[in-house]
XYZ file of C-alpha atoms in Angstrom:
512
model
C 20.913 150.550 2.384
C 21.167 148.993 -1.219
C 24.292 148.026 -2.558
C 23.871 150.475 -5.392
C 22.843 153.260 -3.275
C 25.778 152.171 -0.607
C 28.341 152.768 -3.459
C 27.334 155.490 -5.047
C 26.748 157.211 -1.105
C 30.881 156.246 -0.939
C 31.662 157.228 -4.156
C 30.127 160.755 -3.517
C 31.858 161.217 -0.213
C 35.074 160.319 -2.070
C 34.637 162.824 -4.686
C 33.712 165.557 -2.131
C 36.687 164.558 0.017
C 39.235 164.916 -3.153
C 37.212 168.357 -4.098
C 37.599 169.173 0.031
C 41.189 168.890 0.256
C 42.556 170.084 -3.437
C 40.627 173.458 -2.341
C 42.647 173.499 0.501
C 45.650 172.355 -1.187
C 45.331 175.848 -3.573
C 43.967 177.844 -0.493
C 47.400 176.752 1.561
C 49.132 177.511 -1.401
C 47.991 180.770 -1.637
C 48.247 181.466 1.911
C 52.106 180.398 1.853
C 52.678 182.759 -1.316
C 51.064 185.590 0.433
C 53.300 185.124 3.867
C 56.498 184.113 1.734
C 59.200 186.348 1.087
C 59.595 187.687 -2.588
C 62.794 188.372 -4.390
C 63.390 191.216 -6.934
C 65.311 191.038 -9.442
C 67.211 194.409 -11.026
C 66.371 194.930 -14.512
C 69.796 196.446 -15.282
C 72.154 193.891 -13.275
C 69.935 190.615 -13.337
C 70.754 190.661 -9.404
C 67.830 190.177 -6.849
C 68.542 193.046 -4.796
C 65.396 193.693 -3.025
C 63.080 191.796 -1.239
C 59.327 191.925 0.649
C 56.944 190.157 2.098
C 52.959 190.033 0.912
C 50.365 190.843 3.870
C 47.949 187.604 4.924
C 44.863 187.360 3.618
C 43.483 188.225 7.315
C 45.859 191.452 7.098
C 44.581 193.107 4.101
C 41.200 191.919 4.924
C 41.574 194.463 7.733
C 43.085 196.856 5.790
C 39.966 197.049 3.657
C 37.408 197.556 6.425
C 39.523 200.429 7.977
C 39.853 202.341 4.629
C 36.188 201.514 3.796
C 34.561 202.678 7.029
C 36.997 206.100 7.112
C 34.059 208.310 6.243
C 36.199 210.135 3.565
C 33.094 209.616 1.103
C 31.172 212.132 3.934
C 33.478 214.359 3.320
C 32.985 217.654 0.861
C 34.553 217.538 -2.052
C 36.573 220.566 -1.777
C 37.955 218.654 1.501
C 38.829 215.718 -0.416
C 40.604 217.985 -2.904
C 42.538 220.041 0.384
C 43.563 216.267 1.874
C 44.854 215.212 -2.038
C 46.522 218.694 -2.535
C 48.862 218.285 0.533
C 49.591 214.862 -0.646
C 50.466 216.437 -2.893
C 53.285 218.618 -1.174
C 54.268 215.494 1.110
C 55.174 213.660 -2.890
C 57.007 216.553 -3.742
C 59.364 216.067 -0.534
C 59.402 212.588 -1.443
C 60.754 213.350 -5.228
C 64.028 212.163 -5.343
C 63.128 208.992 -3.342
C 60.522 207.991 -5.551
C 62.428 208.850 -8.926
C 65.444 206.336 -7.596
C 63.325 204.242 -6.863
C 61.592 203.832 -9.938
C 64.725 203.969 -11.747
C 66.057 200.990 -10.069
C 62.767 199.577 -10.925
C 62.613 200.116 -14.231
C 66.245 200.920 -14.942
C 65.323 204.169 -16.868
C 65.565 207.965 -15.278
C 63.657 210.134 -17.833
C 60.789 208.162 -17.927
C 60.864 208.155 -14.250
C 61.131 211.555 -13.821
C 58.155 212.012 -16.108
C 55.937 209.717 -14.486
C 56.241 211.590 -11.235
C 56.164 214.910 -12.907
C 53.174 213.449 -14.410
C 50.966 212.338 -11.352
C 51.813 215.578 -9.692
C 49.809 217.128 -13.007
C 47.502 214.554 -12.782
C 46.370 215.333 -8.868
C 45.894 219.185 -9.682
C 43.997 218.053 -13.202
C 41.752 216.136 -11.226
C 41.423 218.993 -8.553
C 40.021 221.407 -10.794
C 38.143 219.311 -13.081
C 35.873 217.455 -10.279
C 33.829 220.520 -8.875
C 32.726 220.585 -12.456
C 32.051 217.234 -13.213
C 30.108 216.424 -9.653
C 27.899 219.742 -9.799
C 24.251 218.856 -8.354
C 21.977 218.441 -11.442
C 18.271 219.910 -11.022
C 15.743 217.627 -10.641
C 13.548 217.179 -13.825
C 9.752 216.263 -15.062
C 9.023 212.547 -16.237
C 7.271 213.051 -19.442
C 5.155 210.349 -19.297
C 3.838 210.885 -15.438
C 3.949 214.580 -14.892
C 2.917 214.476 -11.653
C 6.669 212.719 -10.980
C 10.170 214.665 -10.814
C 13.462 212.408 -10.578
C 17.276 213.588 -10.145
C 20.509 211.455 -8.905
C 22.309 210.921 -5.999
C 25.807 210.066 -6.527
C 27.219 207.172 -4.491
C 30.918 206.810 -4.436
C 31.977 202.813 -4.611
C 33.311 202.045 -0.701
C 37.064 201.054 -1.436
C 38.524 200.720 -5.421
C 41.412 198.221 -5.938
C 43.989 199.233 -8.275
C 45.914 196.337 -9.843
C 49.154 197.914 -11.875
C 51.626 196.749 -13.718
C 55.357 196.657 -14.085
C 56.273 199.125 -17.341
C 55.200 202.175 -15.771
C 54.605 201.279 -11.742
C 54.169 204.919 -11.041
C 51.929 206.337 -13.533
C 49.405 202.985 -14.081
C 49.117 203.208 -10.234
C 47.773 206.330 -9.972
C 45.944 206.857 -12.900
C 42.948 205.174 -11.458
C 43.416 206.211 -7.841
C 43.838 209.530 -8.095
C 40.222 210.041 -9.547
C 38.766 207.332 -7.141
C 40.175 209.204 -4.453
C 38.305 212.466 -5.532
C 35.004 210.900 -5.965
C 35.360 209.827 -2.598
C 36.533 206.580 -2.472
C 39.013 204.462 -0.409
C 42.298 202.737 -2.831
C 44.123 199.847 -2.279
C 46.858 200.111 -4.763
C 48.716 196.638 -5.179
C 51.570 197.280 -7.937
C 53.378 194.338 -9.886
C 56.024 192.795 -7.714
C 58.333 193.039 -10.959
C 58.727 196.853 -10.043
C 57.434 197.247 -6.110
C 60.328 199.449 -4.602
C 58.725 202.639 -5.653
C 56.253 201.871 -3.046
C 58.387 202.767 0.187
C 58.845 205.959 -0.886
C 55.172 206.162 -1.698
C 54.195 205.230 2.216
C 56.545 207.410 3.286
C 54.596 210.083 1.028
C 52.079 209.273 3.344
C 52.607 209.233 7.116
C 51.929 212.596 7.301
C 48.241 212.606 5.255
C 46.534 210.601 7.826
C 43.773 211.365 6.403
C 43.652 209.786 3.058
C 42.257 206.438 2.468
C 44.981 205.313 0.575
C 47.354 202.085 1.125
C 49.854 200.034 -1.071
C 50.839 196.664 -0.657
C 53.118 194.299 -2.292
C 52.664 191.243 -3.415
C 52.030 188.890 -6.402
C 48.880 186.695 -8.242
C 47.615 186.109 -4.663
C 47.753 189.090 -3.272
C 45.666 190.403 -6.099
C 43.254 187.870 -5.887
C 42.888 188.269 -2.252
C 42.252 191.943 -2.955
C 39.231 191.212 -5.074
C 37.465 189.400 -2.400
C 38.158 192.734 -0.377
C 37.493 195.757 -2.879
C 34.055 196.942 -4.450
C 35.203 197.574 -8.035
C 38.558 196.377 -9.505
C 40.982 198.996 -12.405
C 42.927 196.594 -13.725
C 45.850 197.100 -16.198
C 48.030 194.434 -17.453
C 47.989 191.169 -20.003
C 44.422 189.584 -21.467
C 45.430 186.229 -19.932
C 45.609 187.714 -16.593
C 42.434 189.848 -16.814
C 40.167 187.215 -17.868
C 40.888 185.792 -14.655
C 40.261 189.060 -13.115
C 37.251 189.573 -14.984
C 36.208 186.162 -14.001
C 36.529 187.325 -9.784
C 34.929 190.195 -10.216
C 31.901 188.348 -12.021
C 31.902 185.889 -9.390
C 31.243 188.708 -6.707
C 29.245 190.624 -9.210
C 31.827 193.788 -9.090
C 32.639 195.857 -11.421
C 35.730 195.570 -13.533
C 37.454 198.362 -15.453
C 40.412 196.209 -17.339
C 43.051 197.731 -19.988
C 44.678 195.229 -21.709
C 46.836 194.344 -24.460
C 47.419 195.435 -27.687
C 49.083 194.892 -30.858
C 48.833 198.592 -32.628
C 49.024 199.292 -35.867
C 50.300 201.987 -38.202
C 49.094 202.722 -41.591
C 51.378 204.749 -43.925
C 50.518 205.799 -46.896
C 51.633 206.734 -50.408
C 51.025 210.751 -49.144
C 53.212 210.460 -46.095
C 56.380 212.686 -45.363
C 59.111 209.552 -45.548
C 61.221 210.910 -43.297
C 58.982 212.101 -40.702
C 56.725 209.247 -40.776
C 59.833 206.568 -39.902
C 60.874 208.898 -37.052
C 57.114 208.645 -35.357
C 56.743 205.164 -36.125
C 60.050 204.655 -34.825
C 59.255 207.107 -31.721
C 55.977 205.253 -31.048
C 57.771 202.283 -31.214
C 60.747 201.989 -29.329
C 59.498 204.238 -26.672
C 60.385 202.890 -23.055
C 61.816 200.224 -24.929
C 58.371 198.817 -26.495
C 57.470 198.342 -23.235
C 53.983 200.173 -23.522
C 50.168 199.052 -24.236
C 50.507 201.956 -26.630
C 53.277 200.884 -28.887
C 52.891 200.478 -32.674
C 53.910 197.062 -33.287
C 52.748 196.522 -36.955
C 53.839 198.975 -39.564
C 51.743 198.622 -42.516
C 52.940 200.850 -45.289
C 51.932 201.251 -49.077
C 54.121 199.376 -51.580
C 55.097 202.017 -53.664
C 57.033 203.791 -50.556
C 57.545 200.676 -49.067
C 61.575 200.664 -49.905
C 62.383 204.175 -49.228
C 60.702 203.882 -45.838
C 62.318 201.050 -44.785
C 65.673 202.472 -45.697
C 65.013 205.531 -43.854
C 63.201 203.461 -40.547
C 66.695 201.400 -40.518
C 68.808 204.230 -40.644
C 66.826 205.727 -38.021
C 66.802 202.573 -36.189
C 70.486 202.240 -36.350
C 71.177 205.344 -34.810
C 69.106 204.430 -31.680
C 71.832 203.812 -28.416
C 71.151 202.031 -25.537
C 71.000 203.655 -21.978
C 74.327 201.417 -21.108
C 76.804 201.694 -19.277
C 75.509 205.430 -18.648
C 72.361 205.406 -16.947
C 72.448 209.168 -17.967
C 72.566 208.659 -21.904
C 70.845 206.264 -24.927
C 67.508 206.315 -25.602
C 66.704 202.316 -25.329
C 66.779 201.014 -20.773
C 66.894 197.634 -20.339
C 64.074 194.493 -20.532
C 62.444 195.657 -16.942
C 60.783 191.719 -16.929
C 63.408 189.563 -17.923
C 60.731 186.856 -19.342
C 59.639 189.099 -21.285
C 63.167 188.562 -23.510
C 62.333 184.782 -24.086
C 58.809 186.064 -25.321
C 60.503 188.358 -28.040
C 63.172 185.891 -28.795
C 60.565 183.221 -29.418
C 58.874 185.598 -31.861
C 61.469 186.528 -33.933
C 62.642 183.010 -34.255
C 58.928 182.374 -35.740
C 59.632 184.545 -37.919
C 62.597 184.220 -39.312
C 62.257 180.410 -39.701
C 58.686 181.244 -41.936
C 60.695 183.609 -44.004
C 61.004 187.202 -42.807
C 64.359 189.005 -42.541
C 65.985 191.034 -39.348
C 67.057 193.986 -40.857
C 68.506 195.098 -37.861
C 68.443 194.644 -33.820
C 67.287 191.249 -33.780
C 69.377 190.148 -30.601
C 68.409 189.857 -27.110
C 71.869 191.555 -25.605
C 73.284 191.197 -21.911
C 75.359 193.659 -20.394
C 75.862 193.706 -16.936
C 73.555 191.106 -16.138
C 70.258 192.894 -17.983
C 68.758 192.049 -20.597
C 68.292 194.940 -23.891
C 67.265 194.898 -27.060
C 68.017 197.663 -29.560
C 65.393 198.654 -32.187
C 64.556 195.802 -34.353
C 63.042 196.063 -38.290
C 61.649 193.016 -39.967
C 60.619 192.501 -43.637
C 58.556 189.766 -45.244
C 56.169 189.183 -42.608
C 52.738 188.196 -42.440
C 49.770 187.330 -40.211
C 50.733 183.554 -40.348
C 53.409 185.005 -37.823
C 53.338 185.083 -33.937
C 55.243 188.953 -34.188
C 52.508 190.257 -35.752
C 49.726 189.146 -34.286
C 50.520 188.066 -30.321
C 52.050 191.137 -28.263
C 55.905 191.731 -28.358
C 56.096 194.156 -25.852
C 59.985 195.667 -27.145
C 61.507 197.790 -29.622
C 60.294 195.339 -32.547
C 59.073 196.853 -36.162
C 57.833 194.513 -38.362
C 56.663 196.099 -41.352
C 54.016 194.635 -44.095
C 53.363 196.339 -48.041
C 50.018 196.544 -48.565
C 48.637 198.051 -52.651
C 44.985 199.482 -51.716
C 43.444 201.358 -48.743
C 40.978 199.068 -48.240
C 43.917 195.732 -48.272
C 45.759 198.264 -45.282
C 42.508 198.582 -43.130
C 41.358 194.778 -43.454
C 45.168 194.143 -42.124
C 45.094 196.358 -39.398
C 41.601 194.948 -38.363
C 42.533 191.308 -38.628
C 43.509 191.212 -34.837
C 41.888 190.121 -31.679
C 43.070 193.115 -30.175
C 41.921 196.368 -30.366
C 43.547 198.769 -27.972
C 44.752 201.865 -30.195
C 46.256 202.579 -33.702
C 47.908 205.157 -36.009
C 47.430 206.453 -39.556
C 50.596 208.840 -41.157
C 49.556 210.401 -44.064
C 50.020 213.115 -46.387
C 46.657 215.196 -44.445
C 44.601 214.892 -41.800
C 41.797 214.221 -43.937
C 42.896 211.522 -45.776
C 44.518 209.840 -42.175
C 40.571 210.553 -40.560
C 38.881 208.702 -43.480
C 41.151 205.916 -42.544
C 41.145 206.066 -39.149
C 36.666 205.775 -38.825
C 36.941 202.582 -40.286
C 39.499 201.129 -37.840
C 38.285 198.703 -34.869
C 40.498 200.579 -31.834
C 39.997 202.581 -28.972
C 41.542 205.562 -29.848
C 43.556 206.724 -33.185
C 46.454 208.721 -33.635
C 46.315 211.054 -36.968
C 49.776 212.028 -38.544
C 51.426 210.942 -35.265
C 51.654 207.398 -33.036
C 50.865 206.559 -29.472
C 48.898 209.641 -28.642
C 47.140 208.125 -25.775
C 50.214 207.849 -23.356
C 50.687 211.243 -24.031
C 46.971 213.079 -23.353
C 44.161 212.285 -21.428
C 41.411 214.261 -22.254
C 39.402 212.209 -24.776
C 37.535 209.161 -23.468
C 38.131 205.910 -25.134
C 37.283 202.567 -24.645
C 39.376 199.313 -25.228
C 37.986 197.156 -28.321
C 37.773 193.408 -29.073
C 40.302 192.266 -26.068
C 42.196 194.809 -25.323
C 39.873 195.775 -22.293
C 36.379 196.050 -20.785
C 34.410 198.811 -19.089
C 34.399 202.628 -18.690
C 37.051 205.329 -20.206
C 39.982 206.016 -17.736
C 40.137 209.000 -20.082
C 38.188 212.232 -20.320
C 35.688 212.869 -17.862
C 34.570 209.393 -17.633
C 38.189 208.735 -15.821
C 35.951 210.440 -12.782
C 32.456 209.439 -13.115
C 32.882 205.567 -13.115
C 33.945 205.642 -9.947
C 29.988 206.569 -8.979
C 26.850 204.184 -8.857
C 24.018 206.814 -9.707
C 20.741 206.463 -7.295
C 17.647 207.777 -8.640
C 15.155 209.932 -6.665
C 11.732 209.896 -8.101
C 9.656 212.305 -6.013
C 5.748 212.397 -6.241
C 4.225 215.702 -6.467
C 0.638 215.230 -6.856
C -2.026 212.302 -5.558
C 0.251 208.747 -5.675
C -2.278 205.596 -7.465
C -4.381 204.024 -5.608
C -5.004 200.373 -6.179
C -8.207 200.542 -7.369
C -6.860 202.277 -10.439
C -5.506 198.294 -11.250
C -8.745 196.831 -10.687
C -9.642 193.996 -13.899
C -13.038 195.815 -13.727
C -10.953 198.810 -16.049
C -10.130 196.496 -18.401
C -12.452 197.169 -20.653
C -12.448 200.388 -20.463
C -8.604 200.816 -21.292
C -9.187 198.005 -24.611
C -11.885 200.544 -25.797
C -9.948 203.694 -25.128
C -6.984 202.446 -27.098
């Protein structure tokens, strides 16, 4: 062998040894994070009180194959809906487990009484909207070949993984499942092990449902990523960093992936608006779960000539907000559920403040009893040069912006790489429509904020990079979860080949 071709042999097999053995380097790496034990930390005490271990690889592997080959997709729908309906009643037994445990999660009660109350809603929703949704449609004449009928088959995707987050662990978990499970397909739920205790609870839910192809399992990045190597589609909700990577799996295996991301919502107010009511909804919209919601307005853009009486009345409002400590039982603002989350806000305000805008009030990342809070925070003299108004805070965080025409507060609220929702409070609903068709979101609240955590019934879809794929809303929620199959069906003499011989040619030139 040449000298030249002797190296370069070497300094291949070099090169594919150091590829070799980093690959197994991250896979052991992996491996030891799913099989490690994982400590949870308590948003209200800051103590690690709780702790699990992730499946293996080879574990949820088999997982997947037994939900997949179940047969529930065989099964008629109203079946499905029977099995899902006394899952139903076994939840209901399971209420007061499941609402501790998301309160210890989360460190709020009303919010996790509402997200049970809320799924419960959500199964018998689903229940009586599917038979309508999944009716057989007629077959129906091609125009161009009328000799040819066609109609769809729908095929249910084998097993959906559900990737949720940690601000609401209950509702984002099931707000993909539950209409996967009544279009007949399997769910692997894994939830964010921030907030995994409500899962117990959840399997407990479920010993006596044998028959629904339904499983949780905790873990953290590599569980998730294992589960895409086992699932046929992927609902993702959570940060844009983390679902590009998803995105980027699921492309890989050429899956589908329906991802809701981030957002940075605005609020336009203008010169029309009811003062006082439009500082208690942008408050309301803001502060909500502690800003700890996709959904959250978290730039107020309001028109200069109101601009001082509504930020009077937002910090009075604002002032008058308590925190939920040391009674769980009373305040409106819970604690920081992820406490990195309160170096992210810090770190924003800081940037801020050091390029010129002014805390009004809040402003302080707080610690009682070991958790981490923020009350509602207002900021002045801001502007897009700033990290708070245009990365996500996720917290009770207001900063609000003067704008002098229309068209100045829509090319502000558009100047954003997200594009998740938005709000417009004005003096009518016409005037807060005309604004809100020229906005680039997903969905737009009129003379209110944050609509979209609160109903479900209008599809949407995520703009710019706030998320990809079909509506989780309306009936689309449903239907995505279906691959449609088309049956063309020949009713009169099928072509023969002779009907492509070169010899027609000329005949077909002439004839056009």
């Amino acid at each position: 062998m040449p000298k030249l071709s002797l190296l370069l042999w070497l300094l291949c097999l070099f090169v594919a040894k150091a590829q070799w053995g980093r690959r197994n380097l991250e896979t052991g790496s992996e491996r030891r994070e799913l099989m490690t034990t994982i400590q949870v930390r308590n948003p209200r005490n800051g103590q690690n009180d709780y702790e699990f271990t992730p499946p293996s690889a080879d574990e949820l592997h088999a997982l997947a194959l037994r939900l997949r080959n179940s047969g529930w997709a065989a099964r008629a729908l109203d079946e499905r809906i029977g099995v899902l309906q006394s899952w139903k009643d076994s939840l209901t037994q399971q209420r007061a487990a499941i609402i501790s445990a998301l309160t210890t999660d989360t460190g709020r009660a009303l919010i996790s009484a509402m997200e049970f109350d809320g799924v419960i809603r959500s199964i018998d929703r689903w229940s009586a909207l599917a038979p309508q949704l999944l009716q057989p449609e007629p077959a129906q004449s091609s125009v161009a070949l009328p000799s040819i009928s066609y109609k769809h088959q729908l095929v249910p995707y084998g097993l959906v993984g559900v990737i949720s987050p940690w601000n609401f662990p209950l509702t984002l978990a099931m707000i993909d499942a539950i209409p996967a499970l009544l279009a007949g397909c399997a769910v692997i739920i894994k939830p964010s092990e921030v907030a995994p205790r409500f899962v117990d609870p959840l399997r407990e839910s479920l010993v006596d449902v044998p028959a629904l192809p339904l499983a949780f399992v905790q873990g953290a990045g590599a569980t998730g990523a294992t589960l895409i190597e086992c699932a046929d589609t992927i609902c993702f909700t959570g940060s844009v960093k983390t679902g590009k990577l998803v995105a980027a799996a699921c492309a890989q295996r050429m899956i589908p992936a329906f991802l809701e991301l981030g957002g940075k919502d605005p609020v336009i107010v203008t010169a029309s608006a009811n003062i006082k009511q439009a500082a208690a909804t942008v408050l309301r919209a803001s502060v909500l779960a502690t800003g700890q919601a996709c959904q959250s307005l978290e730039r107020v853009y309001v028109d200069e000539t109101i601009a001082e009486t509504f930020i009077a009345e937002l910090v009075k409002q604002a002032e008058a907000v308590t925190l939920n400590y040391p009674d769980l039982q009373r305040g409106q603002i819970g604690p920081l559920i992820f406490d990195k989350q309160a170096d992210i806000i810090a770190k924003q305000l800081a940037d801020a403040v050091n390029k010129g805008a002014r805390v009004l009030t809040g402003g302080v990342i707080e610690t009682h009893g070991g958790g981490k809070w923020i009350r509602p925070t207002v900021v002045t003299n801001v502007n897009h040069s700033m990290t708070l108004m245009t990365e996500e805070t996720f917290g009770p965080v207001l900063p609000v912006m003067t704008y002098r025409t229309t068209d100045e507060a829509i090319a502000l609220a558009n100047d954003s790489v997200y594009g998740l929702s938005a709000a417009v409070i004005a003096g009518s609903l016409e005037e807060a429509e005309a604004i809100a068709l020229r906005l680039e979101a997903g969905a737009v609240s009129l003379n209110d904020g944050a609509l979209t955590g609160l109903m479900y019934e209008a599809e949407k879809h995520s703009f710019k990079l706030s998320g990809l794929g079909g509506s989780r809303m309306g009936a689309a929620g449903l239907t995505r979860f279906f691959r449609k199959k088309a049956l063309l069906m020949q009713s009169g003499v099928p072509m023969p080949l002779a009907a492509l011989d070169e010899a027609n040619a000329q005949r077909e030139i002439k004839r056009n």
